[in-house]
PDB file of C-alpha atoms in Angstrom:
ATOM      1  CA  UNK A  13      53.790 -23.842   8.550  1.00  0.00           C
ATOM      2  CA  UNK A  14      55.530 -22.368   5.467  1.00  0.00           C
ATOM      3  CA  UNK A  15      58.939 -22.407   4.454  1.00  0.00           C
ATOM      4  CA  UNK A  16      59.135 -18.315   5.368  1.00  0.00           C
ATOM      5  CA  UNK A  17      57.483 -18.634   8.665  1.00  0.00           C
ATOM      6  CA  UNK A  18      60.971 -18.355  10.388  1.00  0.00           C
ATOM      7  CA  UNK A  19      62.969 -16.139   7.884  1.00  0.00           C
ATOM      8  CA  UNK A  20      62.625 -12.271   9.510  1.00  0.00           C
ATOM      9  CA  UNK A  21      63.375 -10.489   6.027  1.00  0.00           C
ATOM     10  CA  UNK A  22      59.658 -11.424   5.292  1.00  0.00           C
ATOM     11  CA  UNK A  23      58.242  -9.804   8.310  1.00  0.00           C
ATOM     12  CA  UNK A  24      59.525  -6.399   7.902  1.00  0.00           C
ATOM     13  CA  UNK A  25      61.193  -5.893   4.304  1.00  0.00           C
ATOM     14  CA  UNK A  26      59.009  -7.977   2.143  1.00  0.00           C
ATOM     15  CA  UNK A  27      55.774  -7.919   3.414  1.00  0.00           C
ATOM     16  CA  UNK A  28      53.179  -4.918   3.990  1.00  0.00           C
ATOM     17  CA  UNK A  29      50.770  -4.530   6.954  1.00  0.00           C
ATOM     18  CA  UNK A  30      47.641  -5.299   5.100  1.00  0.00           C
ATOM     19  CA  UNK A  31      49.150  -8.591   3.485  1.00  0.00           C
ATOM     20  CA  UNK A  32      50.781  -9.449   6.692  1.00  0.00           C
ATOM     21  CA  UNK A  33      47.128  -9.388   8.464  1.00  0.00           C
ATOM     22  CA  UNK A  34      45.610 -10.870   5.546  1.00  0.00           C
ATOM     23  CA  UNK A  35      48.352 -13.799   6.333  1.00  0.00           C
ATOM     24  CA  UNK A  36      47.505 -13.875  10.163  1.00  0.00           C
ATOM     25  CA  UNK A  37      43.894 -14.058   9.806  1.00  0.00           C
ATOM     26  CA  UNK A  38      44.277 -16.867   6.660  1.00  0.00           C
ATOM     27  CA  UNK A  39      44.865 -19.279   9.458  1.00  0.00           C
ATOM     28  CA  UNK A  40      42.460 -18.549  11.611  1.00  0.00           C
ATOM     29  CA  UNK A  41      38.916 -20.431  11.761  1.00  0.00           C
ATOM     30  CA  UNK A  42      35.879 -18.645  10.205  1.00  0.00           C
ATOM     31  CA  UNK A  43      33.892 -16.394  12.793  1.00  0.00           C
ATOM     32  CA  UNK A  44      30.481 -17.671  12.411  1.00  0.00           C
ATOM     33  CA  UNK A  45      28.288 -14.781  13.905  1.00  0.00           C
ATOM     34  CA  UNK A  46      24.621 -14.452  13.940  1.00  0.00           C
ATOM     35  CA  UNK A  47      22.524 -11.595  13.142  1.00  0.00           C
ATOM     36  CA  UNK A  48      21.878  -8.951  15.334  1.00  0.00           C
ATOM     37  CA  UNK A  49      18.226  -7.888  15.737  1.00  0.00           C
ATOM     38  CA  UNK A  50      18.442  -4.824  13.577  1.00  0.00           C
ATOM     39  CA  UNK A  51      20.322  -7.361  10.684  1.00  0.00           C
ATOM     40  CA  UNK A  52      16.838  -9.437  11.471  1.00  0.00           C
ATOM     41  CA  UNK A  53      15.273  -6.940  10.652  1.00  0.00           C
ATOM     42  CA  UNK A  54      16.538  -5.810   7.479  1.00  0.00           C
ATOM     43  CA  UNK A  55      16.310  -9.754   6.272  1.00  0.00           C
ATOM     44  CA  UNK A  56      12.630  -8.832   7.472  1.00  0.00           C
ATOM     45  CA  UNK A  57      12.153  -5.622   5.267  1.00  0.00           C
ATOM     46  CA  UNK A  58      14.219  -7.314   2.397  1.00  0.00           C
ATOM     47  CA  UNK A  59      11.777 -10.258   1.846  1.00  0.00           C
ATOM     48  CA  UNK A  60       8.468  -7.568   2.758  1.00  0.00           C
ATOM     49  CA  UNK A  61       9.809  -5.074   0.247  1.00  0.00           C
ATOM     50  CA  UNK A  62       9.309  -6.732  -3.203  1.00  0.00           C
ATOM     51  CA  UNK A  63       6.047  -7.937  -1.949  1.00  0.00           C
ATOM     52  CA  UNK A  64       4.922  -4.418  -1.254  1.00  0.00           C
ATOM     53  CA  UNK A  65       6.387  -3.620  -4.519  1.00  0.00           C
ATOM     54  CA  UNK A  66       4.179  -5.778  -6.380  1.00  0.00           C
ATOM     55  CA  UNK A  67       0.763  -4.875  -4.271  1.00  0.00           C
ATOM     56  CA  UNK A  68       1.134  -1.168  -4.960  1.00  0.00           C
ATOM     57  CA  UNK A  69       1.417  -1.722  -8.316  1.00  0.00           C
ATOM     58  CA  UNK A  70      -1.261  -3.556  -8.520  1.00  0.00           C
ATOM     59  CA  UNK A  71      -2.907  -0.900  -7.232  1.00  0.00           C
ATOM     60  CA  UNK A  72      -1.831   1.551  -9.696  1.00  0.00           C
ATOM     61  CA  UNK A  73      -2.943  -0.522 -12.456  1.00  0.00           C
ATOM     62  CA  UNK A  74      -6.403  -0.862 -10.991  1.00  0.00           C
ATOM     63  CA  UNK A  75      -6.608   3.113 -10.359  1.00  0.00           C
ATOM     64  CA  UNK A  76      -5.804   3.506 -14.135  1.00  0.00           C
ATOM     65  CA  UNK A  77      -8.564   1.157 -15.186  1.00  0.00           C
ATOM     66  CA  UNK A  78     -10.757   3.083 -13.091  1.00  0.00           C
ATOM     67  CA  UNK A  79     -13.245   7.013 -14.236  1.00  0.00           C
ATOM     68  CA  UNK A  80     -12.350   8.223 -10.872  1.00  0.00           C
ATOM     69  CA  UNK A  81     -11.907  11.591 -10.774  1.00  0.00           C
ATOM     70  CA  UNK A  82      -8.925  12.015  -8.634  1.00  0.00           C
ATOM     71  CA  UNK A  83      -7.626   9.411 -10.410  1.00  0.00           C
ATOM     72  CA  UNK A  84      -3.872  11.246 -11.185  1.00  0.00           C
ATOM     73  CA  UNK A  85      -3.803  12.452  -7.723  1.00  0.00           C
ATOM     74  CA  UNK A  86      -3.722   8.660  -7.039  1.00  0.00           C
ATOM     75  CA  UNK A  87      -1.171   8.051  -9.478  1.00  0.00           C
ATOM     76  CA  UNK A  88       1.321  10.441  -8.364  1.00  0.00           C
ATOM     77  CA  UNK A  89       0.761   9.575  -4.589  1.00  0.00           C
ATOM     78  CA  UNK A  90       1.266   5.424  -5.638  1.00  0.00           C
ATOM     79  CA  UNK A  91       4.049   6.005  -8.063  1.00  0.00           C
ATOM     80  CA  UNK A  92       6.144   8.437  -4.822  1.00  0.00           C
ATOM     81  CA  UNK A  93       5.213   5.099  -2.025  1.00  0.00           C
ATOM     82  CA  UNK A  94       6.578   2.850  -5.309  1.00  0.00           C
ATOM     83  CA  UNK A  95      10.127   5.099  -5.518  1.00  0.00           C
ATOM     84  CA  UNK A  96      10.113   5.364  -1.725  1.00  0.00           C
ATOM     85  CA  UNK A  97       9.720   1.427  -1.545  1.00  0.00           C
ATOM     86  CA  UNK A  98      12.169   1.045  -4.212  1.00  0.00           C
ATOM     87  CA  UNK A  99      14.983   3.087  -2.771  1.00  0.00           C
ATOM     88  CA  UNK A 100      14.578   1.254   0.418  1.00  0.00           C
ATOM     89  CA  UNK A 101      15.056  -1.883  -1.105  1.00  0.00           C
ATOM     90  CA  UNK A 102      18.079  -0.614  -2.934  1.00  0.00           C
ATOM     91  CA  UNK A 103      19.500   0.276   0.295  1.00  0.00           C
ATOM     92  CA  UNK A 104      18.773  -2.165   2.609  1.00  0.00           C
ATOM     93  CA  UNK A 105      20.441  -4.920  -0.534  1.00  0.00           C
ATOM     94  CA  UNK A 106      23.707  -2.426  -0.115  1.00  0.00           C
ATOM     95  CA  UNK A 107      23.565  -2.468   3.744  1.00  0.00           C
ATOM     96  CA  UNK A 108      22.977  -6.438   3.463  1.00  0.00           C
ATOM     97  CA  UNK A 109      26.025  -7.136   0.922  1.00  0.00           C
ATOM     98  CA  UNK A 110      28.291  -4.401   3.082  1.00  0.00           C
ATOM     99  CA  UNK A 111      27.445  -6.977   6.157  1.00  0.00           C
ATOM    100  CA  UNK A 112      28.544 -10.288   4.400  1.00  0.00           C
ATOM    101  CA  UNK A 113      24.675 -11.301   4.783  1.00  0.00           C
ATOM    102  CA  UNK A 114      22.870 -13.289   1.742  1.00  0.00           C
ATOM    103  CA  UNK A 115      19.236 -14.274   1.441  1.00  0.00           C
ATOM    104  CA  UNK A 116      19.333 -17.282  -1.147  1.00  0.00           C
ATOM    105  CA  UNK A 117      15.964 -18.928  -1.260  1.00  0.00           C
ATOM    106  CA  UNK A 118      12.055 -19.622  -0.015  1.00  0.00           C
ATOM    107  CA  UNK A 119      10.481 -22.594   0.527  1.00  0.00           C
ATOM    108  CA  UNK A 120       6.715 -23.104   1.664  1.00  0.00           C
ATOM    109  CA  UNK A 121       5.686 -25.449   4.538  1.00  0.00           C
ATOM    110  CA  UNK A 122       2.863 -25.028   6.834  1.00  0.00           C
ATOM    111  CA  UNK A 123       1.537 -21.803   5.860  1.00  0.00           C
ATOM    112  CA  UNK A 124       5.093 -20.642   7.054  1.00  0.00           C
ATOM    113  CA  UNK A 125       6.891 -18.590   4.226  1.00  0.00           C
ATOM    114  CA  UNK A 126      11.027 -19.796   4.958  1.00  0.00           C
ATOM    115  CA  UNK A 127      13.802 -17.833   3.538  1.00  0.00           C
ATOM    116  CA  UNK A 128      17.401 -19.289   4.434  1.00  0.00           C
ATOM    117  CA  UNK A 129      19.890 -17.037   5.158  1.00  0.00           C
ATOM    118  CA  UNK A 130      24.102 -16.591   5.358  1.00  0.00           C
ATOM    119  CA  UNK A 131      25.723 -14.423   7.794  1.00  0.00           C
ATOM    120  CA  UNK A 132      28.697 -14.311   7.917  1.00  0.00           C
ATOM    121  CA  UNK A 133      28.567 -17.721   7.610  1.00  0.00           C
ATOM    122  CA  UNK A 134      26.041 -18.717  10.012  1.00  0.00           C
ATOM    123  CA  UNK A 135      23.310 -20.434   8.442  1.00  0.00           C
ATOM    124  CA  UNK A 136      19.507 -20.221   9.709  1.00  0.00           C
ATOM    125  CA  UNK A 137      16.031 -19.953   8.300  1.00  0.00           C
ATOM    126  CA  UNK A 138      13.683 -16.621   9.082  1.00  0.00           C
ATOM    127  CA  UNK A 139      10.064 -17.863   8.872  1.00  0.00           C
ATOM    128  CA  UNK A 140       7.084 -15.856   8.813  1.00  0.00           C
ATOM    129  CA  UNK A 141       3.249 -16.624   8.642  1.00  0.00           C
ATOM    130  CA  UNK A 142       1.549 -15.134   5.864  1.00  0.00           C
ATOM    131  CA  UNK A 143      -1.082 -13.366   8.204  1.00  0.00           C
ATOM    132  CA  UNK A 144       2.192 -11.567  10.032  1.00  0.00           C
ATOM    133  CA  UNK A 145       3.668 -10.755   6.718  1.00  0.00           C
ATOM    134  CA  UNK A 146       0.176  -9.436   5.908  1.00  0.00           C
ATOM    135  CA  UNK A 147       0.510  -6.955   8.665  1.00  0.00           C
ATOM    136  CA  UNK A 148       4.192  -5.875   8.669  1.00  0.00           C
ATOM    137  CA  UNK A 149       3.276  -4.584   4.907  1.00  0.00           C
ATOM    138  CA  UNK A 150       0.366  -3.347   6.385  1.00  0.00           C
ATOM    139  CA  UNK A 151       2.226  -1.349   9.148  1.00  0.00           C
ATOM    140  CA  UNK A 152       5.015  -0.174   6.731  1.00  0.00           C
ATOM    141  CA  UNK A 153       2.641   1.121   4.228  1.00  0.00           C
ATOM    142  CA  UNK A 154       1.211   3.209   6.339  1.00  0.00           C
ATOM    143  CA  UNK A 155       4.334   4.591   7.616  1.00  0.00           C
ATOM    144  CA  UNK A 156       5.136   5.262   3.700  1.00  0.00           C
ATOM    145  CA  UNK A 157       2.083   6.669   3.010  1.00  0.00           C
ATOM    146  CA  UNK A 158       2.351   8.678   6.358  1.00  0.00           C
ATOM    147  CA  UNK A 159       5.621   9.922   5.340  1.00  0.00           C
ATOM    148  CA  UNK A 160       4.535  11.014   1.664  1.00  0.00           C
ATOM    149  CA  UNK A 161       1.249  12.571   3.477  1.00  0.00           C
ATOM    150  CA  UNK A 162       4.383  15.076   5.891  1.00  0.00           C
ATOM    151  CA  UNK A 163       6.115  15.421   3.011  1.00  0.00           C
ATOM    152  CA  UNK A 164       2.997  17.540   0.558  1.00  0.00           C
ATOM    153  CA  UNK A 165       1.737  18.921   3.658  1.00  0.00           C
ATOM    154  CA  UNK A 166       5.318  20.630   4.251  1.00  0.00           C
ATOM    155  CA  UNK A 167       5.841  21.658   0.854  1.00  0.00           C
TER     156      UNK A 167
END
């Protein structure tokens, strides 16, 4: 208890709303809270995305190695999946900052990839196999590569 919790002037003259329920809540005990499925499942897409990243890049490079001749039809259709990837991962790292969640590190143990996360300062661990992060990359690359297909055939 402060020395201004029972003078009045503070509550009304002194003090504004926002610092007054900045005050109030100062007291109060962290609310631990844990993710909701759809914050799972941007932790999910956040640790798939870089991955992704990396293998269609990969890709690229090979491509440009390579005499084939559609080879800058290939190009332009990896480099739109890479921006499409890219802005994803920009926004979902917004969306998980926004929502007090952090995803600090990975660690390796039984053919389990762990990544330990904070939200809202609930600790936990998300751990996935490497065969099902093999085929959630698999599943969302199609849906990019679906989504760039809609996108010429519109146009």
């Amino acid at each position: 208890m402060s020395k201004l919790d029972g003078n009045e002037r503070w509550k009304s003259k002194m003090l504004l709303t926002e610092h007054q329920e900045q005050y109030e809540s100062r007291n109060d005990p962290t609310k631990k809270s844990r993710p909701t499925s759809e914050e799972l499942n941007m932790i999910r897409d956040y640790i798939l995305l870089p991955h992704m990243l990396t293998m269609v890049q990969k890709s690229i490079d090979d491509i440009e190695r390579s005499p084939n001749l559609l080879k800058q039809l290939y190009l332009a259709a990896g480099q739109a999946v890479m921006n499409k990837i890219s802005k994803d991962m920009y926004d979902i790292r917004r969306e998980l900052i926004k929502r007090n969640i952090k995803i600090i590190n990975d660690e390796h143990a039984d053919l389990i990839v762990y990544h330990r996360f904070l939200c809202r300062g609930y600790e936990d661990r998300f751990g996935m196999t490497r065969d099902v992060m093999r085929s959630e990359i698999s599943i969302q690359l199609k849906k990019y590569i679906k989504e760039i297909i809609g996108r010429v055939a519109n146009e």
